[in-house]
Short mmCIF file of C-alpha atoms in Angstrom, two decimals:
data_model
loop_
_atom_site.label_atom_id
_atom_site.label_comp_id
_atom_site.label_asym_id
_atom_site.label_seq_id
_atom_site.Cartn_x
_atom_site.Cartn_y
_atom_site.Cartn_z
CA UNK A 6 27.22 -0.57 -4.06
CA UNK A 7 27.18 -3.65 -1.84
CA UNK A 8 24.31 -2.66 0.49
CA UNK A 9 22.40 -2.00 -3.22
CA UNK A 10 24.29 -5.68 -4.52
CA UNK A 11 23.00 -7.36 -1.03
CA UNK A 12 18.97 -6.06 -2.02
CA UNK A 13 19.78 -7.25 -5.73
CA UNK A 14 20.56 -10.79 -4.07
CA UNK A 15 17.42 -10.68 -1.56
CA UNK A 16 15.18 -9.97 -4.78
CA UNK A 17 16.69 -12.58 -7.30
CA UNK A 18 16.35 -15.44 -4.54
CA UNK A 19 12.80 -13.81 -3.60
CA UNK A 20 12.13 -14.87 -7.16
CA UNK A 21 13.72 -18.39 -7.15
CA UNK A 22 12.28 -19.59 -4.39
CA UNK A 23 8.64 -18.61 -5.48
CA UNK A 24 9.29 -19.10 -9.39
CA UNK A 25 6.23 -18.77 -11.37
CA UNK A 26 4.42 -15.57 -11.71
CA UNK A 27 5.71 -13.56 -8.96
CA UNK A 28 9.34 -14.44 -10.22
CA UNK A 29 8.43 -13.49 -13.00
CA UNK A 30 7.13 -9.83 -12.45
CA UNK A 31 9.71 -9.43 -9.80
CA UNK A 32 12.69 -9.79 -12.91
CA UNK A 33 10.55 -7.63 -14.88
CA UNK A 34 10.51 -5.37 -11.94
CA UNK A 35 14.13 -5.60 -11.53
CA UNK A 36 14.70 -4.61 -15.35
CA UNK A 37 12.92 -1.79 -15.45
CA UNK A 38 14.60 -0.32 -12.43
CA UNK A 39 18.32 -1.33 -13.80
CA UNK A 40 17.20 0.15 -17.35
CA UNK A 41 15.79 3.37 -15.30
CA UNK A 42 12.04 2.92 -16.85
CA UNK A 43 9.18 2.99 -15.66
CA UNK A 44 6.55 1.61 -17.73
CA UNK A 45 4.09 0.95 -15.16
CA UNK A 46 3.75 2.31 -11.16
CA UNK A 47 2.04 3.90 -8.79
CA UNK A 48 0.21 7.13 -8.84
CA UNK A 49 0.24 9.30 -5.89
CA UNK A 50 -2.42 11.79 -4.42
CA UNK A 51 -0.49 14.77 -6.30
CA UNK A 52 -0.50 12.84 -9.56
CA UNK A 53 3.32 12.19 -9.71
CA UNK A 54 3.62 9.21 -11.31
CA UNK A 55 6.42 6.61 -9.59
CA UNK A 56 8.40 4.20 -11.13
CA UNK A 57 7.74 0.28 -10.47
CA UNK A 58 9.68 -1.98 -8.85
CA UNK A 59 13.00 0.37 -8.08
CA UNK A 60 14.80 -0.52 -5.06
CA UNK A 61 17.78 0.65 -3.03
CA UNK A 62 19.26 0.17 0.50
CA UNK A 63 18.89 2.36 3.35
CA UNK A 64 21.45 0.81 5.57
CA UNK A 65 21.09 -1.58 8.88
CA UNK A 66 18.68 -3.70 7.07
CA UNK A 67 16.02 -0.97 5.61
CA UNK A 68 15.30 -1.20 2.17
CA UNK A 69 13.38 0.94 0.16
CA UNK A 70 10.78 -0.68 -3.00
CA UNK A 71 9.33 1.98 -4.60
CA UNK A 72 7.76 4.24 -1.80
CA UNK A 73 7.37 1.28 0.49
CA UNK A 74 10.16 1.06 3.20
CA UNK A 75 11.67 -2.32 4.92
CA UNK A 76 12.87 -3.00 8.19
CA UNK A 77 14.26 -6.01 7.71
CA UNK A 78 15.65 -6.96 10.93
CA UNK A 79 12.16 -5.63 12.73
CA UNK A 80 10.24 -7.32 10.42
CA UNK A 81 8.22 -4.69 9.19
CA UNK A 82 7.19 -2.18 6.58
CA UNK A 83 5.35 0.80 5.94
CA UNK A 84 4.08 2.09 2.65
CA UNK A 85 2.25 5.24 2.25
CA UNK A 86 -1.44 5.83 0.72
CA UNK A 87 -4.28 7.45 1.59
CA UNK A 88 -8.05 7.41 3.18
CA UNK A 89 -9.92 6.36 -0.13
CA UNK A 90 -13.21 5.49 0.46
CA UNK A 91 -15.57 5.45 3.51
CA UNK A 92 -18.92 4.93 4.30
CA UNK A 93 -19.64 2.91 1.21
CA UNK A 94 -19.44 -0.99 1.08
CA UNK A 95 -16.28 -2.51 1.59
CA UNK A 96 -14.01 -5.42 0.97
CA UNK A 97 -11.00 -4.61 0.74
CA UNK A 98 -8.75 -2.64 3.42
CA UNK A 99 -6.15 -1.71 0.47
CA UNK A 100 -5.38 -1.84 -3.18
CA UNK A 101 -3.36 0.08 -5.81
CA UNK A 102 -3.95 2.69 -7.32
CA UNK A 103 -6.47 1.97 -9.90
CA UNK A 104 -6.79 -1.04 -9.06
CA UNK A 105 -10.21 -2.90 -10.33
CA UNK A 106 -11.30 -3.35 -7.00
CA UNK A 107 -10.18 0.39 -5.61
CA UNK A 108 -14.37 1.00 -5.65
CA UNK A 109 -14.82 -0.95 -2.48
CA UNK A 110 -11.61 -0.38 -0.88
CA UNK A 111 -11.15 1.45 2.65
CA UNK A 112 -7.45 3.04 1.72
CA UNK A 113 -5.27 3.19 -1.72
CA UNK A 114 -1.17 2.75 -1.04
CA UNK A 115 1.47 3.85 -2.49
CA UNK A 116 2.58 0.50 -3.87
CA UNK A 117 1.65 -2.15 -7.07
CA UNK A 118 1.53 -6.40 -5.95
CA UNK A 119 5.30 -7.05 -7.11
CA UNK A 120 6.23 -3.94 -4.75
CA UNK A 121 4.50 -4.95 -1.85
CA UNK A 122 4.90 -8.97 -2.33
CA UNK A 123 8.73 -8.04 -2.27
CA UNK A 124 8.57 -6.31 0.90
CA UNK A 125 6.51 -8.99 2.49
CA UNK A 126 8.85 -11.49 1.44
CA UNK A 127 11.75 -9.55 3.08
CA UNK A 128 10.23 -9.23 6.45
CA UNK A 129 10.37 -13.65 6.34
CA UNK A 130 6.84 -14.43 5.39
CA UNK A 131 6.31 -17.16 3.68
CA UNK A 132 2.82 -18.11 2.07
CA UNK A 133 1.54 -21.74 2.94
CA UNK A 134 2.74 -24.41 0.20
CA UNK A 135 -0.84 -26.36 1.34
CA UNK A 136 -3.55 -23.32 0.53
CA UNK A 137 -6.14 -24.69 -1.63
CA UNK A 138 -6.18 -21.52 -3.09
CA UNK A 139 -9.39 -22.71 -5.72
CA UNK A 140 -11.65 -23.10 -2.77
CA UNK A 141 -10.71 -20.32 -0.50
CA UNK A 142 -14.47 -18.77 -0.59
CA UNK A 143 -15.18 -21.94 1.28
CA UNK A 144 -12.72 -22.35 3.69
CA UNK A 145 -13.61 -21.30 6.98
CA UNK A 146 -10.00 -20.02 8.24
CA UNK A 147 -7.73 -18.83 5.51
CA UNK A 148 -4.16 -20.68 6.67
CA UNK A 149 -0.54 -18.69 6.50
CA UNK A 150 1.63 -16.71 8.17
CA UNK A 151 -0.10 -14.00 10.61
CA UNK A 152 0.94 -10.24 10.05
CA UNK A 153 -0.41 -7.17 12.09
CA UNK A 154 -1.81 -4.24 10.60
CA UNK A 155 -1.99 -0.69 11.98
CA UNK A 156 -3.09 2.67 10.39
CA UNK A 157 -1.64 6.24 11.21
CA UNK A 158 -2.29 9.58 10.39
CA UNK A 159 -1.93 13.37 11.13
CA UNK A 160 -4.89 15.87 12.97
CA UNK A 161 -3.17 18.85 13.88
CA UNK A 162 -0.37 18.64 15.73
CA UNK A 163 -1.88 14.90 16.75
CA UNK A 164 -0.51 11.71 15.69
CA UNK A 165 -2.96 8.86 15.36
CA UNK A 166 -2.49 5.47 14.57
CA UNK A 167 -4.97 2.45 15.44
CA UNK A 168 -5.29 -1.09 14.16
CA UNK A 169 -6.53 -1.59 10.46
CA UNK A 170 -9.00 -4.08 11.93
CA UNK A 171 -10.53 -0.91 14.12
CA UNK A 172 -9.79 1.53 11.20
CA UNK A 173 -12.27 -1.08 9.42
CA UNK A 174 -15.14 -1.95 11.16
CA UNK A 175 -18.12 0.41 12.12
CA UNK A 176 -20.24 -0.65 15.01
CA UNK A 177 -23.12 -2.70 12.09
CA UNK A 178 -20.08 -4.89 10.73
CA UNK A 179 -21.23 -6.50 14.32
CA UNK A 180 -17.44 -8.32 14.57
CA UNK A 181 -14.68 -7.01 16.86
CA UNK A 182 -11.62 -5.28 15.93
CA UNK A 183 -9.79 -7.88 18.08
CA UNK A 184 -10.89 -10.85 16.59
CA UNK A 185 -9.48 -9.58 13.18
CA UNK A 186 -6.40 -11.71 12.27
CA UNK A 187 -4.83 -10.98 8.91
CA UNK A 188 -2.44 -14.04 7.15
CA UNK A 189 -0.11 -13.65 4.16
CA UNK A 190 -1.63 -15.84 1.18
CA UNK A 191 0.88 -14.17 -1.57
CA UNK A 192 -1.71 -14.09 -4.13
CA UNK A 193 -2.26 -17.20 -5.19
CA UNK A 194 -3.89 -17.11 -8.10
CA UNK A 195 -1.24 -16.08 -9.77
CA UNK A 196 -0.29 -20.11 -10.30
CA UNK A 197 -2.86 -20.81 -12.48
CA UNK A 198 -2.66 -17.14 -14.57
CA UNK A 199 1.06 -17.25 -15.87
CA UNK A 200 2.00 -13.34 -14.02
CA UNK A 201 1.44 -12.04 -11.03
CA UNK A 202 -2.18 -11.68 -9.97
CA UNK A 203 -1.96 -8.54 -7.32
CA UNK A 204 -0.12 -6.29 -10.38
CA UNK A 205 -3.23 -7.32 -12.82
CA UNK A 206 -6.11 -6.37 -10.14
CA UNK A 207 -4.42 -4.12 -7.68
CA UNK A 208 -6.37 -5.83 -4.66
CA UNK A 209 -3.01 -6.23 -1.85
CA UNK A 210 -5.17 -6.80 1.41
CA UNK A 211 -8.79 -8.17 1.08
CA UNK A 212 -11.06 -9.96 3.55
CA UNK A 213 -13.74 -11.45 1.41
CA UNK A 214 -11.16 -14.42 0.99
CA UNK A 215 -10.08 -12.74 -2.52
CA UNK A 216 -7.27 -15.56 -3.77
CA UNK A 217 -6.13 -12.61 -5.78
CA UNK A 218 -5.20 -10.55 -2.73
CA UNK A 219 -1.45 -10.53 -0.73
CA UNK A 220 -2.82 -10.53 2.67
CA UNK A 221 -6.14 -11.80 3.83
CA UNK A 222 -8.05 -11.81 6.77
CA UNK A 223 -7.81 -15.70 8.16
CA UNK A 224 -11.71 -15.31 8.91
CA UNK A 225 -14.13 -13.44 5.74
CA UNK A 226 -15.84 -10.46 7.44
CA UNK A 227 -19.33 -9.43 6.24
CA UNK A 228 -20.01 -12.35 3.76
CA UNK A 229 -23.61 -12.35 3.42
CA UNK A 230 -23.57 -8.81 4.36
CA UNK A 231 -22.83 -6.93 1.53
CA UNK A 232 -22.99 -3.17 3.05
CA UNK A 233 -22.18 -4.15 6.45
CA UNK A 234 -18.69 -3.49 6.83
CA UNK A 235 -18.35 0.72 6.00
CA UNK A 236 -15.15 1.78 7.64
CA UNK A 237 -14.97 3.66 10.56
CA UNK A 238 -16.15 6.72 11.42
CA UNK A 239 -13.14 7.97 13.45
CA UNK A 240 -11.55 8.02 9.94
CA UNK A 241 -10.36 11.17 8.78
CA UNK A 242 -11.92 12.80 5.34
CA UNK A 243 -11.16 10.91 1.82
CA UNK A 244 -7.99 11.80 0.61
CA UNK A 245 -5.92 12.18 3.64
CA UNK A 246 -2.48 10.75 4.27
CA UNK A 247 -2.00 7.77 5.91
CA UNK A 248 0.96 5.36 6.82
CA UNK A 249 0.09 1.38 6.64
CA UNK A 250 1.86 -0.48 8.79
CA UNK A 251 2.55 -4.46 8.50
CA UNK A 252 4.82 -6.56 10.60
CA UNK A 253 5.37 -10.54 10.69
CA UNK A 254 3.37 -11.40 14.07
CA UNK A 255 5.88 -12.52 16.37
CA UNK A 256 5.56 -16.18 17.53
CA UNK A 257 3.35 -16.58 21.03
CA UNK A 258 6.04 -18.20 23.59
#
């Protein structure tokens, strides 16, 4: 009861410190999983459907938020999805399921905005106060706290797991998988829309500079391009299981 009291206490002071929408769908959250509903969540690839927003501790610092799992004191978390689209255009690396963007996304997770928002809150990131959010099409470095990204999946008896920024670009995207650097923005739309952005549109990670999106790449990739950026083709088949990976970037000493 008091590791499940001590993620009770993380959440509620999640959602004072940001307030507005994202408080707000975080107490929703947070009623629905003390009243045991589930009015809205995530659908998985066997059609299960998963309750929003419940959450429970794991002990030494893991959490669990719906299927995404925390490591609080590594400052990570990985939430499960799946290979959704390839070879197609792209601009986003993830969204919900359903989401309105899910078209043009590389993988679905496991997860809605309030779910994954939570767990990026957990692991200490903390979205710049100064974003001009309004004009972030124009701005030529998206500013906020830098996460890394990695991809894994199964191939046989093989375990594979890359960067998202490699799992991304195919040789025409013409940028390198190293230059990628992804920031937490925390949706920021969300201020001027009264609820949580991500939850409405489903788009978590984006790199078209999407104010709607969780995480963003600091630099757009492929605008003016549309078509150029197609996923890789080391990719495994639509459908298949992956785990996403994102950790706060530890400071450069």
């Amino acid at each position: 009861m008091k590791r499940r009291d001590g993620l009770a206490a993380a959440a509620s002071a999640a959602a004072a410190k940001l307030g507005g929408a994202f408080g707000a769908a975080l107490a929703a959250s947070q009623a629905r999983a003390q009243a045991a509903q589930a009015p809205q969540g995530t659908e998985s690839g066997d059609g299960a459907r998963r309750p929003a927003g419940t959450m429970k501790a794991l002990g030494e610092e893991r959490y669990q938020i719906g299927r995404i799992v925390v490591d609080k004191r590594a400052g990570s978390f990985v939430v499960p999805g799946r290979v959704h689209k390839k070879n197609v255009p792209l601009e986003y690396l993830a969204t919900a399921p359903r989401g309105m963007k899910e078209y043009e996304s590389l993988f679905e997770l496991d997860a809605i905005g309030t779910e994954f928002n939570l767990a990026c809150i957990l692991v200490g990131l903390d979205a710049d106060p100064n974003l001009a959010w309004r004009e972030l099409r124009m701005t030529r470095k998206v500013s906020g706290p830098r996460v890394t990204i990695d991809v894994a999946w199964s191939e046989g008896d093989r375990r594979r797991r890359m960067s998202a920024a490699q799992a991304l670009l195919n040789p025409e995207a013409g940028v390198a998988p190293a230059a990628v650097e992804w920031v937490y923005i925390g949706s920021p739309s969300s201020q001027a829309m009264g609820r949580f952005a991500a939850d409405d549109t489903g788009t978590l990670v984006g790199f078209v500079s999407d104010a709607n999106c969780i995480i963003e790449a600091a630099v757009p990739i492929g605008i003016g391009a549309y078509g150029s950026v197609r996923g890789d083709a080391v990719l495994p088949a639509v459908g298949t299981p992956i785990e996403f990976f994102v950790a706060a970037a530890r400071p450069v000493k």
